[in-house]
Short mmCIF file of C-alpha atoms in Angstrom, two decimals:
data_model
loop_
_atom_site.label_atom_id
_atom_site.label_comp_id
_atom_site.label_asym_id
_atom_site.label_seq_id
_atom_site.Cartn_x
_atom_site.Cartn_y
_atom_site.Cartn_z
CA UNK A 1135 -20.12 -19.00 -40.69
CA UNK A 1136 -18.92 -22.39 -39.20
CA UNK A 1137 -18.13 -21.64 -35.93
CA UNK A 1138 -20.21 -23.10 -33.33
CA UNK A 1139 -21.39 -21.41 -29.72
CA UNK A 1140 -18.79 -23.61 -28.45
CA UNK A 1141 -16.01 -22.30 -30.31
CA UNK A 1142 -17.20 -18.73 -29.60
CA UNK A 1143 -17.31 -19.01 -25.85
CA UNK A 1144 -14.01 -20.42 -25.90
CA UNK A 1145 -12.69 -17.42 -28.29
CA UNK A 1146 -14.48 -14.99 -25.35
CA UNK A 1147 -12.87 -16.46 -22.77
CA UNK A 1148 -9.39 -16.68 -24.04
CA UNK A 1149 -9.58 -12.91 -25.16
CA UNK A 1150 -10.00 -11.67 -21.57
CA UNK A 1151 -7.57 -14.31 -20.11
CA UNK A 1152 -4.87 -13.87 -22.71
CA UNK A 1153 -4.59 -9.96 -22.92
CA UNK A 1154 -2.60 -9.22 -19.60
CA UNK A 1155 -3.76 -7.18 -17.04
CA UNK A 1156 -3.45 -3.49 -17.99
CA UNK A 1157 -3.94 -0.41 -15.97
CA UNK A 1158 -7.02 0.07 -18.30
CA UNK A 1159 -8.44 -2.75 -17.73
CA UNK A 1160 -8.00 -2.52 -13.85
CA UNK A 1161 -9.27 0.43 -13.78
CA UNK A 1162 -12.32 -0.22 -15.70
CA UNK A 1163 -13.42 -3.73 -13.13
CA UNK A 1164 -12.90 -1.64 -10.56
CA UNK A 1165 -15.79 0.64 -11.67
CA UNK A 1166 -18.03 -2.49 -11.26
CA UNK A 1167 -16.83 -4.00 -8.18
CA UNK A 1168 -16.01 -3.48 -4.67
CA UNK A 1169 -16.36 0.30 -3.10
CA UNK A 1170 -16.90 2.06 -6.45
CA UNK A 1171 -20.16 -0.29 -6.87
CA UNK A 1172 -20.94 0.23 -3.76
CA UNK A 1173 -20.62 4.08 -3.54
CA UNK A 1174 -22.42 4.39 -7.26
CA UNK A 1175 -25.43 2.16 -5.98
CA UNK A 1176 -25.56 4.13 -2.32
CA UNK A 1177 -25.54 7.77 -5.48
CA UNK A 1178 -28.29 5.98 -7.54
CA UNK A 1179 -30.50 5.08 -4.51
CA UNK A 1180 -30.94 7.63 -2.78
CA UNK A 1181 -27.74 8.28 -1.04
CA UNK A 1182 -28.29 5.59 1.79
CA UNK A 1183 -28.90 1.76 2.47
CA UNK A 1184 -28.88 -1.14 4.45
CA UNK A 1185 -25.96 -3.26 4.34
CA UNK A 1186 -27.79 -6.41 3.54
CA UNK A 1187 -29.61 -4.57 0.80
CA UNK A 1188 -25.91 -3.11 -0.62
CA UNK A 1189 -24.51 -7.17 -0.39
CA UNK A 1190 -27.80 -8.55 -2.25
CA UNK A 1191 -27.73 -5.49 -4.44
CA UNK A 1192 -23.81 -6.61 -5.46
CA UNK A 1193 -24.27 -10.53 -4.88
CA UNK A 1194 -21.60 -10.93 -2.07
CA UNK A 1195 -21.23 -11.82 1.28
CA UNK A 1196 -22.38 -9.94 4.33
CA UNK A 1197 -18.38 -10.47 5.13
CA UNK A 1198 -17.13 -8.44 2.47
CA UNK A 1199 -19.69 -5.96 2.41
CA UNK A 1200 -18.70 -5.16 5.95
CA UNK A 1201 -14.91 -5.14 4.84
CA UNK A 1202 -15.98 -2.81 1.73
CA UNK A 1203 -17.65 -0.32 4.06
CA UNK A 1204 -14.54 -0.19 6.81
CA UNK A 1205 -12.72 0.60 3.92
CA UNK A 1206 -15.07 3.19 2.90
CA UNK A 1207 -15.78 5.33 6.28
CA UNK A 1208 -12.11 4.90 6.81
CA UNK A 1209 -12.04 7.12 3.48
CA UNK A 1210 -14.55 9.43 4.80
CA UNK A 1211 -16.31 8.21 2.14
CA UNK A 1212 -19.40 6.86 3.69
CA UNK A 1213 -21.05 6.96 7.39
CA UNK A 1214 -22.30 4.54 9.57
CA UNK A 1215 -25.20 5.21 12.13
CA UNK A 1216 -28.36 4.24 13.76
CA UNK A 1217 -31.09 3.71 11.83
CA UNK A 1218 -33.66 5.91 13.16
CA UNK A 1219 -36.87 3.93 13.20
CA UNK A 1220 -35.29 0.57 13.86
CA UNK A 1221 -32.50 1.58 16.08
CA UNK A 1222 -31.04 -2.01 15.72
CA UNK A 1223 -30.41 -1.43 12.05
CA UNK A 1224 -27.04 0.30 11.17
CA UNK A 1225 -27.82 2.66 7.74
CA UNK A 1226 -24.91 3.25 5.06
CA UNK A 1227 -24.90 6.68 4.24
CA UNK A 1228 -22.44 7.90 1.17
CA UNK A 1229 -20.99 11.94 2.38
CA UNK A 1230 -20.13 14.34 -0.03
CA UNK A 1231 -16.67 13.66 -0.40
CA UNK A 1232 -18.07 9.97 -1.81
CA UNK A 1233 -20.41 11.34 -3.98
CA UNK A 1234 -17.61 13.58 -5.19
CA UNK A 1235 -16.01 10.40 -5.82
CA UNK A 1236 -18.13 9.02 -7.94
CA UNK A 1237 -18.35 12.36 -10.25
CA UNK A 1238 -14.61 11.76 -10.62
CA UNK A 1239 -14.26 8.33 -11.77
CA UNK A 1240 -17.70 8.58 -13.53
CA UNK A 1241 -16.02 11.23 -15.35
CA UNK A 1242 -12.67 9.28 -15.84
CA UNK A 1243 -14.70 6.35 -16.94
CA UNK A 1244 -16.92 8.41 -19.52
CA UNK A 1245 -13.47 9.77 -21.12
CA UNK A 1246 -11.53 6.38 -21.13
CA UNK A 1247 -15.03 4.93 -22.71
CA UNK A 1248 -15.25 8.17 -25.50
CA UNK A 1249 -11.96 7.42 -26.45
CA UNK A 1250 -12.60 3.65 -26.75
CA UNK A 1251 -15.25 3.78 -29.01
CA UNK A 1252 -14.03 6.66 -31.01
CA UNK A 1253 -11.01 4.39 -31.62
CA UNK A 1254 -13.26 1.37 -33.09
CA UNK A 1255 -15.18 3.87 -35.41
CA UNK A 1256 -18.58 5.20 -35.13
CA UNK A 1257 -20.27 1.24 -36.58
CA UNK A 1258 -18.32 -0.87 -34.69
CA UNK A 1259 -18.68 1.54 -31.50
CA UNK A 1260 -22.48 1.57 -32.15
CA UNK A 1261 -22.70 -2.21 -32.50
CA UNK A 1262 -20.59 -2.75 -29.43
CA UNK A 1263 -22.77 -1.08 -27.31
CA UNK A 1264 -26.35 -2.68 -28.99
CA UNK A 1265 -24.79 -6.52 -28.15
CA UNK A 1266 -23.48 -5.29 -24.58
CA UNK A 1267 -26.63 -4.09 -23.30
CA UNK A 1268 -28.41 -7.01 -25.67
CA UNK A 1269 -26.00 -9.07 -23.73
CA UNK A 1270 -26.59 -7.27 -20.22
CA UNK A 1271 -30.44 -8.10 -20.73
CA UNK A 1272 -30.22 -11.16 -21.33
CA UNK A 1273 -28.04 -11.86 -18.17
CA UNK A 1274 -30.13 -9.80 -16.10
CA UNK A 1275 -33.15 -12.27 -17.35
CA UNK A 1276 -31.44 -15.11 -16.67
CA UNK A 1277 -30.22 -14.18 -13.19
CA UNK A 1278 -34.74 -12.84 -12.78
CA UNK A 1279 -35.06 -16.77 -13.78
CA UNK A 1280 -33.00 -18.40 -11.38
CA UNK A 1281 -34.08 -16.33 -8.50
CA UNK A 1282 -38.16 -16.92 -9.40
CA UNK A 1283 -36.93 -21.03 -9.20
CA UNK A 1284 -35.51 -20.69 -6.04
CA UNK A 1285 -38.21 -18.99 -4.68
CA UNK A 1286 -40.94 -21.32 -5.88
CA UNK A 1287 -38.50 -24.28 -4.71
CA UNK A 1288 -38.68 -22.59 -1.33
CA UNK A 1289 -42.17 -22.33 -0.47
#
């Protein structure tokens, strides 16, 4: 095959910015952004957090985490209180109506995702999923990288 790295990238790129915005497509981003990230990380980790810990966790500013969690208790989603061994900390604690949430768009997500890959055929569904988490691990290395040389450029 002929086609360079180059090429490639530029065939990636133009695939997600010339397909339109569906509701599909919305609705899968916003399973790995904003509240739903948040409320799935609070569900994985055992139900509660700092807020600087939920905007390192997510890579975003201390400004939008605060917005994100408004947003949230304003659902009923999450609570807000005291920390109780460092009573200047505020704790992030998702309720049971937010870890209901996430059940239900877990589930919505697992279905839309099913039908994907039924719909590219049991190789091609396979082989998608080997390169995305090939592709996941290598970001995730890369992003280990960069942190390690900032912190050595630090001290």
């Amino acid at each position: 095959m002929d086609t360079t790295y180059r090429e490639l990238a530029y065939r990636l790129i133009d695939v997600r910015a010339t397909h339109a915005p569906t509701r599909a497509r919305r609705f899968i981003d916003s399973h790995f952004s904003g509240e739903d990230l948040v409320l799935s990380y609070l569900n994985r980790h055992g139900r509660c957090a700092f807020p600087k810990e939920l905007g390192e966790a997510m890579d975003v500013t201390t400004a939008r985490i605060a917005a994100i969690l408004r947003k949230l208790e304003g659902q009923g989603l999450i609570t807000r209180e005291l920390d109780d061994r460092d009573g200047r900390k505020v704790v992030v604690r998702i309720t049971q109506a937010g870890v209901d949430f996430v059940a239900k768009r877990r589930s919505e997500a697992f279905d839309y995702f099913v039908d994907l890959l039924e719909c590219m055929g049991p190789e091609d569904a396979a082989e998608y999923v080997r390169l995305t988490e090939k592709a996941m691990d290598i970001i995730a290395d890369k992003e280990r990288a960069r942190v390690e040389r900032l912190e050595v450029k630090a001290s």
